[in-house]
Tab-separated table of C-alpha atoms in Angstrom:
chain	number	residue	atom	x	y	z
A	1	ILE	CA	0.105	-0.171	-0.021
A	2	LYS	CA	1.816	3.453	-1.173
A	3	GLY	CA	2.025	5.719	1.644
A	4	PHE	CA	1.009	3.705	5.121
A	5	SER	CA	3.767	4.953	6.705
A	6	GLU	CA	2.034	7.733	6.407
A	7	LEU	CA	-1.844	6.958	7.314
A	8	THR	CA	-0.234	3.986	10.534
A	9	GLU	CA	1.257	7.760	11.758
A	10	ARG	CA	-2.226	8.815	11.991
A	11	LEU	CA	-4.909	6.348	12.832
A	12	GLU	CA	-5.737	4.307	16.327
A	13	PRO	CA	-3.956	0.921	16.173
A	14	GLU	CA	-7.509	-0.438	16.482
A	15	ILE	CA	-8.598	1.169	13.401
A	16	LEU	CA	-5.102	0.355	11.404
A	17	THR	CA	-5.312	-3.293	12.356
A	18	GLU	CA	-9.280	-3.435	11.002
A	19	LEU	CA	-8.612	-1.082	7.841
A	20	VAL	CA	-5.085	-3.717	7.095
A	21	THR	CA	-6.841	-7.442	8.038
A	22	ASN	CA	-10.079	-6.637	5.595
A	23	TYR	CA	-7.265	-5.704	2.850
A	24	LEU	CA	-5.291	-8.427	3.397
A	25	THR	CA	-8.616	-10.386	3.583
A	26	GLU	CA	-9.495	-9.088	-0.012
A	27	MET	CA	-6.835	-9.652	-1.338
A	28	THR	CA	-5.533	-13.029	0.029
A	29	LYS	CA	-9.681	-14.656	-1.058
A	30	ILE	CA	-8.179	-13.008	-4.740
A	31	ALA	CA	-4.743	-14.826	-4.310
A	32	ILE	CA	-6.593	-17.989	-3.311
A	33	SER	CA	-9.399	-18.418	-6.256
A	34	HIS	CA	-6.620	-17.367	-8.586
A	35	GLY	CA	-4.670	-20.757	-7.817
A	36	GLY	CA	-1.448	-18.584	-5.738
A	37	THR	CA	0.091	-19.986	-3.005
A	38	VAL	CA	0.070	-16.602	-0.110
A	39	ASP	CA	3.798	-16.488	1.874
A	40	LYS	CA	4.136	-14.778	3.174
A	41	TYR	CA	2.877	-11.233	4.997
A	42	ILE	CA	4.880	-8.154	5.655
A	43	GLY	CA	3.416	-5.643	7.024
A	44	ASP	CA	1.203	-4.460	4.481
A	45	ALA	CA	2.214	-6.062	1.827
A	46	ILE	CA	1.819	-9.297	0.303
A	47	MET	CA	3.046	-12.050	-1.151
A	48	VAL	CA	2.195	-15.019	-3.593
A	49	PHE	CA	3.359	-17.494	-5.802
A	50	PHE	CA	2.481	-19.349	-7.316
A	51	GLY	CA	3.268	-22.734	-8.972
A	52	ASP	CA	3.583	-24.973	-5.757
A	53	PRO	CA	2.346	-26.134	-4.729
A	54	LYS	CA	-0.339	-27.626	-7.234
A	55	SER	CA	0.223	-25.652	-11.096
A	56	ARG	CA	-1.074	-25.441	-13.990
A	57	GLY	CA	2.439	-25.072	-16.460
A	58	HIS	CA	4.630	-22.416	-16.272
A	59	LYS	CA	2.180	-20.453	-19.020
A	60	GLU	CA	-1.240	-21.181	-17.122
A	61	ASP	CA	0.532	-19.871	-13.894
A	62	ALA	CA	2.119	-16.517	-14.919
A	63	VAL	CA	-1.635	-15.912	-16.589
A	64	SER	CA	-3.227	-16.301	-13.704
A	65	CYS	CA	-0.935	-14.605	-11.710
A	66	VAL	CA	-1.719	-10.722	-13.678
A	67	GLU	CA	-5.702	-12.184	-14.134
A	68	MET	CA	-5.559	-13.045	-9.663
A	69	ALA	CA	-2.657	-8.697	-9.627
A	70	ILE	CA	-5.593	-7.077	-12.036
A	71	ASP	CA	-9.107	-8.474	-10.496
A	72	MET	CA	-6.171	-7.197	-7.243
A	73	LYS	CA	-6.877	-3.191	-8.955
A	74	LYS	CA	-10.484	-4.014	-9.086
A	75	ALA	CA	-11.253	-5.061	-6.101
A	76	LEU	CA	-9.779	-1.372	-4.772
A	77	ARG	CA	-13.106	0.359	-5.357
A	78	SER	CA	-14.676	-1.361	-2.904
A	79	ILE	CA	-12.321	-0.999	0.029
A	80	ARG	CA	-11.860	2.549	-0.628
A	81	GLU	CA	-15.305	2.863	0.429
A	82	TYR	CA	-15.099	0.917	3.339
A	83	TRP	CA	-12.065	2.775	4.254
A	84	LYS	CA	-13.819	5.745	3.784
A	85	SER	CA	-17.010	4.279	5.797
A	86	LEU	CA	-14.668	4.207	8.833
A	87	GLY	CA	-13.467	8.363	7.902
A	88	ILE	CA	-9.926	8.024	6.444
A	89	SER	CA	-10.422	10.451	3.471
A	90	GLN	CA	-6.797	9.514	1.672
A	91	PRO	CA	-6.440	7.908	-1.674
A	92	LEU	CA	-5.612	3.815	-1.084
A	93	ASP	CA	-3.254	3.358	-3.738
A	94	ILE	CA	-1.272	-0.357	-4.681
A	95	ARG	CA	1.409	-1.225	-5.962
A	96	ILE	CA	2.090	-5.091	-7.735
A	97	GLY	CA	5.918	-6.771	-9.199
A	98	ILE	CA	4.873	-9.469	-10.448
A	99	HIS	CA	8.119	-12.422	-12.028
A	100	THR	CA	8.502	-15.475	-13.451
A	101	ASP	CA	11.221	-18.042	-12.396
A	102	THR	CA	12.367	-21.263	-10.729
A	103	CYS	CA	12.559	-20.403	-7.592
A	104	THR	CA	13.666	-23.102	-4.796
A	105	VAL	CA	10.518	-23.659	-2.461
A	106	GLY	CA	10.203	-24.866	0.815
A	107	ASN	CA	10.329	-25.391	4.609
A	108	PHE	CA	13.528	-22.876	5.853
A	109	GLY	CA	14.830	-20.930	9.368
A	110	SER	CA	15.886	-21.811	12.158
A	111	GLU	CA	16.417	-25.426	14.295
A	112	ASP	CA	13.791	-24.202	16.104
A	113	ARG	CA	11.361	-22.191	13.429
A	114	LEU	CA	10.108	-23.035	9.976
A	115	ASP	CA	8.259	-21.135	6.911
A	116	TYR	CA	7.033	-22.737	4.264
A	117	THR	CA	8.118	-20.208	1.090
A	118	VAL	CA	9.867	-20.043	-1.312
A	119	ILE	CA	13.427	-18.298	-2.154
A	120	GLY	CA	15.706	-17.300	-5.617
A	121	ASN	CA	16.449	-14.002	-7.229
A	122	GLY	CA	13.328	-14.297	-9.002
A	123	VAL	CA	11.623	-13.078	-5.517
A	124	ASN	CA	14.170	-9.814	-5.073
A	125	LEU	CA	13.273	-9.282	-8.011
A	126	ALA	CA	9.538	-9.258	-8.129
A	127	SER	CA	10.181	-7.108	-5.025
A	128	ARG	CA	12.272	-4.750	-7.409
A	129	LEU	CA	9.386	-4.207	-9.671
A	130	GLU	CA	7.294	-3.972	-6.942
A	131	SER	CA	9.584	-0.952	-5.671
A	132	ASN	CA	9.962	0.771	-9.113
A	133	SER	CA	6.123	0.518	-10.063
A	134	ASP	CA	3.558	3.813	-10.436
A	135	PRO	CA	1.038	3.752	-7.793
A	136	ASN	CA	-2.228	1.792	-8.789
A	137	GLN	CA	0.745	-0.379	-11.847
A	138	ILE	CA	1.357	-3.213	-12.481
A	139	LEU	CA	4.436	-4.009	-13.297
A	140	ILE	CA	5.512	-6.872	-14.894
A	141	SER	CA	9.437	-8.117	-15.969
A	142	ASP	CA	9.904	-9.308	-19.896
A	143	ASP	CA	9.825	-13.250	-18.784
A	144	THR	CA	6.768	-12.879	-17.499
A	145	TYR	CA	5.153	-10.221	-20.126
A	146	LEU	CA	6.935	-13.311	-23.136
A	147	LEU	CA	4.478	-15.632	-21.439
A	148	VAL	CA	1.049	-13.883	-21.375
A	149	LYS	CA	1.348	-11.443	-24.338
A	150	GLN	CA	-1.611	-13.300	-26.142
A	151	HIS	CA	-3.751	-12.849	-23.329
A	152	VAL	CA	-3.020	-9.751	-21.667
A	153	ARG	CA	-2.171	-6.111	-23.132
A	154	CYS	CA	0.343	-4.448	-22.082
A	155	GLU	CA	2.925	-1.153	-22.283
A	156	GLN	CA	6.274	-1.502	-23.059
A	157	GLY	CA	8.449	0.477	-20.081
A	158	GLU	CA	12.045	1.029	-18.654
A	159	ALA	CA	14.575	-1.263	-18.674
A	160	ILE	CA	16.085	-1.464	-14.968
A	161	SER	CA	19.148	-2.189	-13.510
A	162	VAL	CA	17.731	-4.532	-10.393
A	163	LYS	CA	21.342	-4.864	-7.827
A	164	GLY	CA	21.637	-9.367	-7.716
A	165	VAL	CA	20.649	-9.185	-11.893
A	166	SER	CA	24.228	-7.994	-14.601
A	167	HIS	CA	21.717	-6.444	-17.150
A	168	PRO	CA	19.035	-4.578	-17.235
A	169	VAL	CA	15.261	-6.153	-16.839
A	170	GLN	CA	13.502	-5.454	-19.515
A	171	THR	CA	9.634	-3.646	-17.976
A	172	TYR	CA	5.953	-3.888	-19.123
A	173	LYS	CA	2.616	-2.284	-17.579
A	174	VAL	CA	-0.029	-4.262	-17.299
A	175	ILE	CA	-2.731	-2.720	-19.629
A	176	GLU	CA	-5.734	-5.240	-19.424
A	177	LEU	CA	-6.809	-8.209	-20.430
A	178	VAL	CA	-7.209	-9.030	-24.464
C-alpha cells in the first residue's frame, strides 16, 4: 500500500488493525481464487507465488498471476469505499510487481522455527518491480511478458537496473486482459 507508513502515524492502532485486516483478507481471497499460494504478510504487503504446491504450467501460472493482480486492482474500489465509511480520506493506492522464474520452495528457517516459503533471485526481482511501479500499476518483467502477451495487453516500460542482476530488466505495464 503506497503511503501506508504515513497512514500508520495518523490512526489509532485498533482502526489500523481493522483496515489492514480488511485489505489483506480481500486480497488473500483473490489470490487463493486464482490458485496462488500466500507466502507471507509483510506489514501491509502480501507475497504470493504460483506453481507450488500445484502448477498448471509456467504459462498458465503466469497468466493466472496477472489475472489475480488485475482483480486485486478492481477490488480496490470496494475497499476504498469501506475505508471512507470509517472516515479515512487518504487514497488507497497499491503497487504490484510480477516476475516469472524458477525458485526454491520449501520449509526454511531455524532449527526451532520453519516457514513454508520461496527463495531465490526471482523473489528479489519481483520485489524490485513492485518498488519501481507507479501507484495502482502492475509492473511485470520481460520473462513474465513473454508468457502472457497473448492474454494481456501491456505497454513497454523502462529497463531497470536491479541489484543482483547483471543486465537491465525490461519492464512492461499491464493494461488489461485481451
